[in-house]
Coordinates of C-alpha atoms in Angstrom, one line a residue:
Chain A
M1 CA 17.3 -1.9 -37.8
S2 CA 14.2 -0.3 -39.4
A3 CA 11.5 -2.8 -40.4
P4 CA 10.7 -3.3 -44.1
P5 CA 8.3 -0.5 -45.3
A6 CA 5.5 -3.0 -46.0
S7 CA 4.8 -3.8 -42.3
P8 CA 2.3 -1.6 -40.5
P9 CA 3.5 0.6 -37.6
L10 CA 3.4 -1.0 -34.1
V11 CA 2.3 2.3 -32.6
S12 CA 0.3 5.0 -34.4
I13 CA -0.3 8.3 -32.6
V14 CA -2.8 10.5 -34.4
D15 CA -3.4 14.2 -33.5
V16 CA -3.3 13.6 -29.7
H17 CA -4.3 16.4 -27.3
K18 CA -4.1 16.4 -23.5
H19 CA -5.1 19.1 -21.0
F20 CA -4.3 19.1 -17.3
G21 CA -6.7 21.6 -16.0
G22 CA -5.8 24.8 -17.9
F23 CA -2.5 23.4 -19.1
H24 CA -2.4 22.2 -22.7
A25 CA 0.2 19.5 -22.3
L26 CA -0.1 17.9 -25.8
K27 CA -1.3 20.1 -28.7
G28 CA -1.8 17.6 -31.5
V29 CA 1.0 15.1 -31.6
S30 CA 1.2 12.5 -34.4
L31 CA 3.9 9.8 -34.6
D32 CA 4.4 6.3 -36.0
V33 CA 6.7 3.8 -34.4
M34 CA 7.7 0.8 -36.6
P35 CA 8.2 -2.8 -35.2
G36 CA 11.8 -3.2 -34.0
E37 CA 12.4 0.5 -34.0
V38 CA 14.2 2.3 -31.1
M39 CA 12.9 5.8 -30.7
C40 CA 14.3 8.4 -28.3
I41 CA 12.2 11.4 -27.3
I42 CA 14.1 14.4 -26.0
G43 CA 13.1 17.8 -24.8
A44 CA 13.0 20.1 -21.8
S45 CA 10.9 19.2 -18.8
G46 CA 7.3 20.4 -19.5
S47 CA 7.6 19.7 -23.2
G48 CA 5.0 16.9 -23.0
K49 CA 7.4 14.0 -23.7
T50 CA 6.6 12.0 -20.5
T51 CA 2.9 12.8 -20.9
L52 CA 3.0 11.4 -24.5
L53 CA 4.7 8.2 -23.2
R54 CA 2.1 7.7 -20.5
C55 CA -0.7 8.2 -23.0
I56 CA 0.6 5.2 -25.0
N57 CA -0.1 2.8 -22.1
Q58 CA -3.1 4.7 -20.8
L59 CA -1.7 5.9 -17.5
V60 CA -2.9 9.2 -18.9
E61 CA -6.2 9.4 -20.7
I62 CA -6.1 11.4 -23.9
D63 CA -8.7 14.2 -24.6
R64 CA -8.7 14.1 -28.4
G65 CA -7.1 12.0 -31.2
A66 CA -6.3 8.3 -31.2
I67 CA -3.5 6.0 -30.3
W68 CA -3.2 2.6 -31.9
V69 CA -1.0 -0.1 -30.5
D70 CA -0.5 -3.3 -32.4
G71 CA -3.5 -2.6 -34.6
E72 CA -5.8 -2.0 -31.7
L73 CA -7.4 1.4 -30.8
T74 CA -6.5 2.0 -27.2
G75 CA -9.0 3.1 -24.6
F76 CA -12.0 3.2 -26.8
R77 CA -14.4 1.0 -28.8
V78 CA -15.8 2.3 -32.1
D79 CA -19.6 1.8 -32.3
G80 CA -22.1 3.6 -34.5
G81 CA -19.6 6.3 -35.5
R82 CA -18.8 7.1 -31.9
L83 CA -16.1 6.3 -29.4
H84 CA -17.1 4.5 -26.2
H85 CA -14.8 4.2 -23.2
L86 CA -13.5 0.7 -22.7
A87 CA -14.1 -1.1 -19.4
E88 CA -11.3 -1.2 -16.9
A89 CA -10.6 -4.9 -17.5
E90 CA -10.2 -4.2 -21.2
I91 CA -7.8 -1.4 -20.6
A92 CA -5.8 -3.6 -18.3
R93 CA -5.7 -6.3 -21.1
Q94 CA -4.5 -3.7 -23.6
R95 CA -1.7 -2.6 -21.3
L96 CA -0.2 -6.1 -21.5
A97 CA 1.1 -5.2 -25.0
T98 CA 3.4 -2.6 -23.4
G99 CA 6.0 -2.8 -20.7
M100 CA 6.8 0.3 -18.8
V101 CA 10.0 1.3 -16.9
F102 CA 9.6 4.3 -14.6
Q103 CA 12.0 7.1 -13.6
R104 CA 11.6 6.1 -9.9
F105 CA 11.8 2.3 -10.5
N106 CA 8.5 1.7 -8.6
L107 CA 9.5 -1.9 -7.6
F108 CA 7.1 -3.5 -5.1
P109 CA 9.0 -3.0 -1.8
H110 CA 7.3 -5.9 0.0
M111 CA 8.5 -8.4 -2.6
T112 CA 11.9 -9.8 -3.5
A113 CA 13.4 -9.2 -6.9
L114 CA 12.1 -12.5 -8.1
E115 CA 8.7 -12.0 -6.7
N116 CA 8.5 -8.6 -8.4
I117 CA 9.2 -10.2 -11.7
I118 CA 6.8 -13.2 -11.4
E119 CA 3.9 -11.1 -10.0
G120 CA 2.5 -10.1 -13.4
P121 CA 3.0 -13.5 -15.1
V122 CA 1.5 -15.4 -12.2
Q123 CA -1.3 -13.0 -11.0
V124 CA -2.3 -11.3 -14.2
Q125 CA -1.5 -13.7 -17.0
R126 CA -2.3 -16.8 -14.8
R127 CA 0.8 -18.7 -16.0
R128 CA 2.3 -21.6 -14.0
R129 CA 4.4 -20.4 -11.1
A130 CA 7.3 -22.8 -11.8
E131 CA 7.5 -21.7 -15.4
A132 CA 7.3 -18.0 -14.4
V133 CA 10.1 -18.5 -11.9
E134 CA 12.3 -20.2 -14.5
E135 CA 11.8 -17.3 -17.0
A136 CA 12.3 -14.7 -14.2
R137 CA 15.7 -16.3 -13.3
A138 CA 16.7 -16.1 -17.0
L139 CA 15.7 -12.5 -17.1
L140 CA 17.6 -11.6 -14.0
A141 CA 20.7 -13.3 -15.5
R142 CA 20.1 -11.3 -18.7
V143 CA 20.3 -8.0 -16.8
G144 CA 23.2 -9.2 -14.8
L145 CA 21.5 -9.8 -11.4
A146 CA 21.4 -13.6 -11.2
D147 CA 22.6 -13.5 -7.6
K148 CA 20.0 -11.0 -6.4
E149 CA 16.8 -12.9 -6.8
A150 CA 16.1 -13.0 -3.0
S151 CA 17.0 -9.4 -2.3
Y152 CA 14.3 -6.9 -1.4
P153 CA 14.4 -3.6 -3.4
A154 CA 15.6 -1.6 -0.3
N155 CA 18.8 -3.7 -0.3
L156 CA 19.5 -3.0 -4.0
S157 CA 21.3 0.0 -5.5
G158 CA 19.3 2.3 -7.8
G159 CA 20.9 0.8 -10.9
Q160 CA 20.1 -2.7 -9.7
Q161 CA 16.5 -1.7 -8.9
Q162 CA 16.1 -0.3 -12.4
R163 CA 17.4 -3.4 -14.0
V164 CA 15.0 -5.5 -11.9
A165 CA 12.3 -3.1 -13.1
I166 CA 13.3 -3.8 -16.8
A167 CA 13.2 -7.5 -16.1
R168 CA 9.7 -7.2 -14.5
A169 CA 8.4 -5.4 -17.6
L170 CA 10.0 -8.0 -19.9
A171 CA 8.4 -10.9 -18.0
M172 CA 5.1 -9.9 -19.4
K173 CA 6.4 -10.5 -22.9
P174 CA 5.4 -7.1 -24.2
K175 CA 5.5 -6.1 -27.9
L176 CA 6.7 -2.6 -26.9
M177 CA 8.8 -1.2 -24.1
L178 CA 8.3 2.3 -22.8
F179 CA 11.1 4.0 -20.8
D180 CA 10.3 7.1 -18.8
E181 CA 13.6 8.8 -18.1
P182 CA 15.0 5.5 -16.8
T183 CA 18.4 7.0 -15.7
S184 CA 17.3 10.4 -14.3
A185 CA 17.0 9.2 -10.7
L186 CA 20.3 7.4 -10.7
D187 CA 23.7 8.3 -9.2
P188 CA 26.0 9.1 -12.2
E189 CA 28.2 6.0 -11.7
L190 CA 25.1 3.7 -12.0
V191 CA 23.8 5.1 -15.3
G192 CA 26.0 3.0 -17.4
E193 CA 24.8 -0.4 -16.2
V194 CA 21.1 0.5 -16.9
L195 CA 22.0 1.9 -20.4
A196 CA 23.9 -1.3 -21.1
A197 CA 20.9 -3.4 -20.3
M198 CA 18.8 -1.2 -22.6
K199 CA 21.3 -1.4 -25.4
E200 CA 21.3 -5.2 -25.1
L201 CA 17.5 -5.1 -25.3
A202 CA 17.6 -2.8 -28.4
A203 CA 20.0 -5.1 -30.1
S204 CA 17.6 -8.0 -29.5
G205 CA 15.1 -6.3 -31.7
M206 CA 12.7 -5.0 -29.1
T207 CA 10.6 -2.0 -30.1
M208 CA 11.4 0.8 -27.6
I209 CA 10.3 4.3 -27.0
V210 CA 12.7 6.0 -24.6
V211 CA 12.2 9.4 -23.0
T212 CA 15.7 10.4 -22.0
H213 CA 18.2 13.1 -21.4
E214 CA 21.1 10.7 -22.4
L215 CA 22.0 12.1 -25.7
G216 CA 24.9 9.7 -26.0
F217 CA 22.5 6.8 -25.7
A218 CA 20.2 8.4 -28.3
R219 CA 23.1 8.9 -30.7
E220 CA 24.3 5.3 -30.3
V221 CA 21.1 3.3 -30.1
A222 CA 18.2 5.3 -31.5
D223 CA 16.9 4.6 -35.0
R224 CA 15.0 7.9 -34.7
V225 CA 15.1 10.9 -32.4
V226 CA 12.1 13.1 -31.7
Y227 CA 12.5 16.6 -30.2
M228 CA 9.5 17.9 -28.4
D229 CA 8.8 21.4 -27.1
G230 CA 5.6 23.0 -25.8
G231 CA 3.4 19.9 -26.4
L232 CA 4.4 19.5 -30.0
I233 CA 6.9 17.5 -32.0
V234 CA 9.4 20.1 -33.3
E235 CA 11.7 17.8 -35.2
A236 CA 12.0 14.1 -35.9
G237 CA 14.5 12.2 -37.9
T238 CA 17.5 9.9 -37.6
A239 CA 19.7 10.3 -34.6
A240 CA 22.5 11.7 -36.8
D241 CA 20.2 14.3 -38.4
V242 CA 18.5 15.6 -35.3
L243 CA 21.4 15.5 -32.9
N244 CA 24.2 16.6 -35.3
S245 CA 22.6 18.8 -37.9
P246 CA 19.2 19.9 -36.6
R247 CA 17.0 21.9 -39.0
E248 CA 15.0 23.8 -36.4
A249 CA 16.4 26.7 -34.4
R250 CA 14.6 25.5 -31.2
T251 CA 16.2 22.1 -31.5
R252 CA 19.6 23.8 -31.9
A253 CA 19.0 25.9 -28.8
F254 CA 18.0 22.9 -26.7
L255 CA 21.0 20.8 -27.8
S256 CA 23.5 23.6 -27.2
A257 CA 22.0 24.2 -23.8
V258 CA 22.2 20.5 -22.9
L259 CA 25.6 19.9 -24.3
S260 CA 27.3 23.0 -22.9
Chain B
M1 CA 51.3 14.4 8.9
T2 CA 50.3 11.3 10.9
P3 CA 50.1 8.0 8.9
A4 CA 46.7 6.4 9.1
S5 CA 48.1 3.2 10.5
A6 CA 49.8 4.8 13.5
P7 CA 48.1 3.8 16.9
M8 CA 46.3 6.5 18.8
G9 CA 48.6 6.4 21.9
A10 CA 51.7 6.8 19.8
R11 CA 50.3 9.9 18.1
M12 CA 49.4 11.4 21.5
A13 CA 52.9 10.8 22.8
T14 CA 54.8 12.2 19.9
G15 CA 52.4 14.7 18.2
S16 CA 50.9 16.7 21.2
A17 CA 53.1 16.2 24.2
A18 CA 51.1 18.8 26.2
L19 CA 47.9 16.6 26.4
P20 CA 47.8 13.7 29.0
D21 CA 47.4 10.2 27.6
V22 CA 43.9 8.9 28.9
S23 CA 43.6 6.0 26.5
G24 CA 44.2 3.4 29.3
Y25 CA 41.6 4.8 31.7
S26 CA 38.2 3.1 32.4
I27 CA 34.9 5.0 32.1
V28 CA 32.8 5.4 35.3
P29 CA 29.1 5.1 34.6
Q30 CA 27.0 8.2 35.4
R31 CA 25.1 8.0 38.7
H32 CA 21.3 8.7 38.5
W33 CA 20.5 9.8 42.0
G34 CA 17.1 11.2 41.0
R35 CA 16.0 7.8 39.7
W36 CA 16.8 6.1 42.9
L37 CA 14.8 8.7 44.8
A38 CA 11.8 8.2 42.5
V39 CA 12.0 4.4 42.9
A40 CA 12.0 4.8 46.6
A41 CA 9.0 7.1 46.5
I42 CA 7.0 4.8 44.2
A43 CA 7.8 1.7 46.2
L44 CA 6.5 3.5 49.4
L45 CA 3.3 4.5 47.6
L46 CA 2.7 1.0 46.2
A47 CA 3.3 -0.5 49.6
G48 CA 0.7 1.8 51.1
L49 CA -1.7 1.0 48.3
V50 CA -1.3 -2.7 48.8
R51 CA -1.8 -2.4 52.5
A52 CA -4.9 -0.3 52.0
F53 CA -6.5 -2.9 49.8
A54 CA -5.4 -5.8 52.0
V55 CA -7.0 -4.3 55.1
G56 CA -9.9 -2.8 53.1
Q57 CA -13.3 -4.4 52.8
I58 CA -12.4 -6.8 50.1
E59 CA -12.9 -10.6 50.6
W60 CA -10.0 -11.8 48.4
D61 CA -11.1 -15.4 48.7
Y62 CA -14.3 -14.4 46.9
V63 CA -12.2 -13.0 44.1
A64 CA -10.3 -16.3 43.9
R65 CA -13.5 -18.4 44.2
F66 CA -15.3 -16.6 41.4
F67 CA -12.3 -16.1 39.2
T68 CA -13.0 -19.3 37.4
A69 CA -16.7 -19.7 38.0
P70 CA -18.6 -21.2 35.0
T71 CA -20.7 -18.0 34.6
I72 CA -17.6 -15.8 34.5
L73 CA -15.8 -18.2 32.1
S74 CA -18.7 -18.3 29.7
G75 CA -18.9 -14.5 30.0
L76 CA -15.2 -14.3 29.2
F77 CA -15.7 -16.6 26.2
N78 CA -18.6 -14.3 24.9
T79 CA -16.4 -11.2 25.3
V80 CA -13.6 -12.7 23.3
V81 CA -15.9 -14.1 20.6
M82 CA -17.9 -10.9 20.3
S83 CA -14.7 -8.8 20.2
V84 CA -13.2 -10.9 17.4
G85 CA -16.5 -11.1 15.5
A86 CA -17.3 -7.4 15.8
M87 CA -13.8 -6.5 14.8
A88 CA -13.9 -8.8 11.8
L89 CA -17.1 -7.2 10.7
G90 CA -15.6 -3.8 11.4
I91 CA -12.5 -4.5 9.3
A92 CA -14.6 -5.9 6.4
L93 CA -16.8 -2.9 6.4
G94 CA -13.9 -0.5 6.9
I95 CA -12.0 -1.9 3.9
A96 CA -15.2 -1.7 1.8
A97 CA -15.9 1.9 2.9
A98 CA -12.2 3.0 2.4
V99 CA -12.1 1.5 -1.1
M100 CA -15.5 3.2 -1.9
R101 CA -14.3 6.5 -0.4
M102 CA -11.2 6.4 -2.7
S103 CA -13.2 5.3 -5.8
H104 CA -13.7 7.5 -8.9
N105 CA -17.4 6.9 -8.6
P106 CA -19.1 9.8 -6.8
V107 CA -22.1 7.7 -5.7
L108 CA -19.8 5.2 -3.9
R109 CA -17.8 8.1 -2.4
G110 CA -21.0 9.7 -1.1
V111 CA -22.2 6.4 0.4
A112 CA -18.9 5.9 2.3
I113 CA -18.9 9.5 3.6
G114 CA -22.5 9.1 4.7
Y115 CA -21.8 5.8 6.5
A116 CA -18.9 7.3 8.5
W117 CA -21.0 10.4 9.3
L118 CA -24.0 8.5 10.6
F119 CA -22.2 5.9 12.7
R120 CA -19.4 8.2 14.1
G121 CA -22.0 10.8 14.9
T122 CA -24.1 8.8 17.3
P123 CA -23.1 7.1 20.6
V124 CA -22.5 3.3 20.3
I125 CA -24.8 2.6 23.3
L126 CA -27.6 4.4 21.4
Q127 CA -26.9 2.3 18.3
L128 CA -26.9 -0.9 20.4
L129 CA -30.3 0.0 21.9
L130 CA -31.6 0.8 18.4
W131 CA -30.5 -2.6 17.0
F132 CA -31.9 -4.4 20.0
N133 CA -35.2 -2.6 19.7
L134 CA -35.5 -3.0 15.9
A135 CA -38.7 -5.0 16.4
L136 CA -40.5 -1.8 17.4
I137 CA -39.9 -0.4 13.9
F138 CA -40.0 -3.6 11.8
P139 CA -42.1 -6.3 13.5
T140 CA -41.0 -8.8 10.8
I141 CA -37.8 -9.1 8.6
G142 CA -37.7 -10.7 5.2
F143 CA -39.6 -11.0 2.0
G144 CA -43.0 -12.8 1.5
E145 CA -42.5 -16.5 2.3
W146 CA -39.2 -16.0 4.0
S147 CA -39.9 -13.7 6.9
W148 CA -39.2 -14.0 10.6
R149 CA -40.3 -12.1 13.7
T150 CA -37.7 -9.5 14.4
V151 CA -37.6 -10.3 18.1
D152 CA -36.5 -13.9 17.2
V153 CA -33.7 -12.7 14.9
M154 CA -32.4 -9.7 16.9
T155 CA -31.1 -11.6 19.9
P156 CA -28.7 -9.7 22.2
A157 CA -25.8 -11.4 20.5
V158 CA -26.9 -10.4 17.0
A159 CA -27.8 -6.9 18.1
A160 CA -24.4 -6.5 19.8
L161 CA -22.5 -7.9 16.7
L162 CA -24.3 -5.5 14.3
G163 CA -24.1 -2.5 16.7
L164 CA -20.4 -2.9 17.6
G165 CA -19.3 -4.1 14.2
I166 CA -21.0 -1.5 12.1
N167 CA -19.9 1.3 14.4
Q168 CA -16.3 -0.1 14.3
G169 CA -16.4 -0.2 10.5
A170 CA -17.0 3.6 10.4
Y171 CA -13.8 4.2 12.4
T172 CA -11.8 1.5 10.7
S173 CA -12.5 2.9 7.3
E174 CA -10.5 6.0 8.2
V175 CA -7.6 3.8 9.4
M176 CA -7.7 1.8 6.1
R177 CA -7.9 5.0 4.1
A178 CA -4.8 6.4 5.9
G179 CA -3.0 3.2 5.1
M180 CA -3.9 3.3 1.4
L181 CA -2.9 7.0 1.2
S182 CA 0.5 6.1 2.7
V183 CA 1.4 3.9 -0.4
D184 CA 3.2 5.8 -3.1
Q185 CA 1.3 6.7 -6.2
G186 CA 4.0 5.1 -8.3
Q187 CA 3.0 1.7 -6.8
Y188 CA -0.5 2.1 -8.3
E189 CA 1.0 3.0 -11.6
A190 CA 3.5 0.1 -11.6
A191 CA 0.6 -2.3 -10.8
K192 CA -1.4 -0.9 -13.7
A193 CA 1.6 -1.1 -16.0
I194 CA 1.7 -4.9 -15.5
G195 CA -1.9 -5.2 -16.4
M196 CA -3.6 -5.2 -13.0
T197 CA -7.1 -4.0 -12.4
R198 CA -7.7 -1.6 -9.5
M199 CA -9.1 -4.4 -7.3
R200 CA -6.2 -6.7 -7.9
S201 CA -3.6 -4.0 -7.4
L202 CA -5.3 -3.1 -4.1
R203 CA -5.2 -6.7 -2.9
R204 CA -1.7 -7.6 -4.1
I205 CA 0.3 -4.4 -4.0
V206 CA -1.4 -1.7 -2.0
F207 CA -2.9 -3.4 1.1
P208 CA 0.2 -5.5 1.9
Q209 CA 2.2 -2.2 2.0
A210 CA -0.5 -0.3 3.8
M211 CA -0.6 -3.0 6.6
R212 CA 2.5 -1.5 8.1
V213 CA 0.7 1.7 8.7
I214 CA -2.7 0.1 9.5
I215 CA -1.7 -2.5 12.1
P216 CA -0.7 -0.2 15.1
P217 CA -3.9 1.8 15.1
L218 CA -5.9 -1.3 14.4
G219 CA -4.4 -3.0 17.4
N220 CA -5.4 0.0 19.4
E221 CA -8.9 -0.3 18.1
F222 CA -9.0 -4.0 18.9
I223 CA -8.1 -3.3 22.5
G224 CA -10.8 -0.6 22.5
M225 CA -13.3 -3.2 21.1
I226 CA -12.6 -5.7 23.9
K227 CA -13.7 -3.1 26.5
L228 CA -16.4 -1.7 24.3
T229 CA -18.2 -5.1 24.4
S230 CA -19.0 -4.4 28.0
L231 CA -21.5 -1.8 26.7
A232 CA -23.5 -4.8 25.3
S233 CA -24.4 -5.6 28.9
V234 CA -27.2 -3.0 28.6
I235 CA -28.9 -5.1 25.9
Q236 CA -28.6 -8.3 28.0
F237 CA -25.7 -9.8 26.1
A238 CA -23.9 -12.1 28.6
E239 CA -20.4 -10.9 28.2
I240 CA -18.0 -10.9 31.2
L241 CA -19.2 -7.7 32.9
H242 CA -22.8 -8.7 32.5
S243 CA -21.9 -12.1 34.1
A244 CA -20.1 -10.5 37.0
Q245 CA -23.1 -8.2 37.5
N246 CA -25.5 -11.1 37.5
I247 CA -23.5 -12.8 40.2
Y248 CA -23.2 -9.7 42.4
Y249 CA -26.9 -9.0 42.1
A250 CA -27.3 -12.4 43.8
N251 CA -24.5 -12.4 46.4
S252 CA -23.8 -8.6 46.8
R253 CA -20.0 -9.1 46.4
V254 CA -19.9 -6.1 44.1
I255 CA -16.3 -5.1 44.4
E256 CA -14.9 -8.7 44.4
L257 CA -16.7 -9.5 41.1
L258 CA -15.7 -6.2 39.5
I259 CA -12.1 -7.1 40.4
V260 CA -12.5 -10.5 38.8
A261 CA -13.8 -8.9 35.6
A262 CA -11.0 -6.3 35.6
I263 CA -8.3 -8.9 36.0
W264 CA -9.7 -10.9 33.0
Y265 CA -9.8 -7.7 30.8
L266 CA -6.1 -7.1 31.7
I267 CA -5.2 -10.7 30.9
I268 CA -6.8 -10.5 27.4
V269 CA -5.2 -7.2 26.6
T270 CA -1.8 -8.5 27.9
I271 CA -2.0 -11.5 25.6
L272 CA -2.8 -9.4 22.6
T273 CA 0.2 -7.0 22.7
P274 CA 2.9 -9.5 21.6
G275 CA 0.5 -10.8 18.9
Q276 CA 0.4 -7.3 17.4
M277 CA 4.2 -7.2 17.5
L278 CA 4.4 -10.5 15.6
L279 CA 2.0 -9.2 12.9
E280 CA 3.9 -5.9 12.6
R281 CA 7.1 -7.9 12.0
R282 CA 5.4 -10.0 9.3
F283 CA 4.3 -6.9 7.3
A284 CA 7.6 -5.1 7.7
R285 CA 9.1 -7.4 5.0
G286 CA 11.5 -5.5 2.7
A287 CA 11.2 -2.3 4.7
G288 CA 14.3 -0.1 5.3
G289 CA 16.9 -2.7 4.6
S290 CA 15.8 -5.2 7.2
R291 CA 16.9 -8.7 6.4

């Protein structure tokens, strides 16, 4: 599914650093993601994989380096050889290029499933409500929840909530989807339905960056797998290379710990 | 050993023959003798109290006559309008101060903290007197061509509105802040992730959820405000207590008119309580599997 080599990367991460107080969470990460590519980021907790994901849509502000999304430098404006912080409204506009799915769903509890999905298109993108509702219904059907449009999140299972969250992110018509451990908060029997929705999305050609512990999903769906440890990328390659015959000792140790 | 479908009585009869079968007996409700005793005592006390007031020096027909006197009714109207107006001002200022307090801008944070410190740190009655006597500090208000004499602007109603509303805002800001803090951080992030600015996410996502936490204390504050308006009588604002006083200065029926005012306060507060319940239900949408 890799894009032809001529096309520029959709995401370019260049030497990104992030500190949280005294903790050096990212120590110079560089990574390109091509259009249509599905990339899985694996690693132990504290390895910086979630932080990296959150830097891409600017929920976390980077300390050094640069992140380009769809040809646009995120968070900063270049002027006179210096970087200037963008205004809040500009950052909000840049975030429209990415959709985000959270570990804990974060659906808006005071809105029905349908209202959750049309909130962004109607309130932020100022699209016509009737049109947004029609698209939202199609998205609900796509994630297998056509009959749940009037349900409040509290009355949905975790797997159903996460599928509504995927539909909510897709409603903004993003160029890139970010998944932050989308199945980690789910009961084991509900993991499959969320992964199925994500597989369908991957098959449709969406560019996806997925932070996950689901190695089976990574092996089956990912074009590339990245293993992170200690705020650095240790190894990156095709799913088969990284998961079946890792070059680095640290990757082997992590995989054997996870798979045992 | 017992199949799940076997009826209870059958199991009792066959499985454990030693235990008596009580499945057919009816349950006798527990008797609460202490409660009946308390009711009797309270009824006795109340009867005594009613008798004391009936034979005491209260001319009840004065209470009835002045209950709907035009002065009292206009005072009642002023009390209600001032309560609503001052509370509206308080809520507006409270939201602004709470948002400023939680902003990343240290200047805004400082202003919000200073506002709460100043107005919570001084008595309301003192603030009312200061607003009413503002003309002593600034004889005129305005710029150049557009200026007015302060005594003309700062009528009792305006002074009461500013005094009560601004003071209320200082307290309401803390209620609003508690409400905003009660909303999960993930909600702010989800709002950002769909491209919302901070102001839009507060309006669309955070405040509707915070309302559940905000309304009960705010209802409390509103009830407090209705009674607080009586303080404005010291700056000659014609609310209901002030009207009652004006009448009893003329006819010396002090207790009767105070009773008239007390009954009206009770009526307003009684009407408000179900209103608050309706509001709470409105903002409980989607909470805890209701509906």
